[in-house]
Amino acid sequence: KDIEYIDSYYFNKKEDTRFSSSVGKFVGFTEQGVRNAADWNNDPSYLSAMKAQKEAYCLNHVPGYYRAAL
């Protein structure tokens, strides 16, 4: 519940586009990033694959990292 998966895309050291599992879609921060976000948000298979990354990556690895940190 408190875990968030973020996938950011950069171009020339500036964040262009970001996927956030808490928002559930891509957000663009530049002109090109807005176009990319619109294209990716309109692709249901790609969007559902990104949403599944939270469960596949974060939820499976957090318990191990949490135990190691304690």
XYZ file of C-alpha atoms in Angstrom:
70
model
C 0.000 0.000 0.000
C 2.867 2.369 0.814
C 4.972 1.144 -2.096
C 5.134 3.115 -5.334
C 6.722 1.997 -8.598
C 8.187 4.874 -10.636
C 9.733 4.539 -14.087
C 11.261 7.797 -15.351
C 12.595 8.586 -18.818
C 15.207 11.302 -19.321
C 16.545 13.151 -22.347
C 19.500 15.562 -22.085
C 19.458 15.266 -18.278
C 15.821 16.437 -18.081
C 12.963 14.240 -17.021
C 10.825 13.709 -20.085
C 8.153 11.208 -19.035
C 7.287 9.333 -15.845
C 5.083 6.368 -15.001
C 3.880 6.257 -11.407
C 1.932 3.316 -10.029
C 0.032 5.606 -7.666
C -1.199 7.703 -10.625
C -1.601 4.641 -12.850
C -0.531 6.330 -16.065
C 2.312 8.154 -17.788
C 2.809 11.885 -17.296
C 4.856 14.039 -19.646
C 6.955 17.000 -18.521
C 8.255 18.246 -21.874
C 6.575 18.712 -25.239
C 7.936 15.395 -26.502
C 7.204 13.756 -23.146
C 3.547 14.764 -23.322
C 3.274 13.184 -26.787
C 4.987 9.996 -25.582
C 2.762 9.830 -22.504
C -0.370 10.215 -24.621
C 0.737 7.418 -26.973
C 1.701 5.070 -24.130
C -1.476 5.792 -22.148
C -3.543 4.888 -25.222
C -1.888 1.455 -25.449
C -3.809 -0.741 -22.952
C -1.369 -3.657 -23.132
C 1.672 -1.465 -22.397
C -0.171 0.381 -19.630
C -1.272 -2.850 -17.944
C 2.294 -4.208 -18.205
C 3.607 -1.123 -16.432
C 0.955 -1.419 -13.729
C 2.007 -5.040 -13.169
C 5.624 -3.979 -12.561
C 4.772 -2.834 -9.042
C 3.631 -6.307 -8.121
C 6.320 -8.135 -10.085
C 9.276 -6.069 -8.953
C 8.495 -4.092 -5.803
C 6.266 -6.406 -3.810
C 8.566 -9.393 -4.351
C 11.782 -7.577 -3.384
C 10.732 -5.246 -0.566
C 10.549 -7.904 2.204
C 14.178 -8.874 1.594
C 15.367 -5.263 1.513
C 13.347 -4.478 4.629
C 14.906 -7.375 6.580
C 18.389 -6.384 5.396
C 17.866 -2.783 6.515
C 16.820 -3.829 9.996
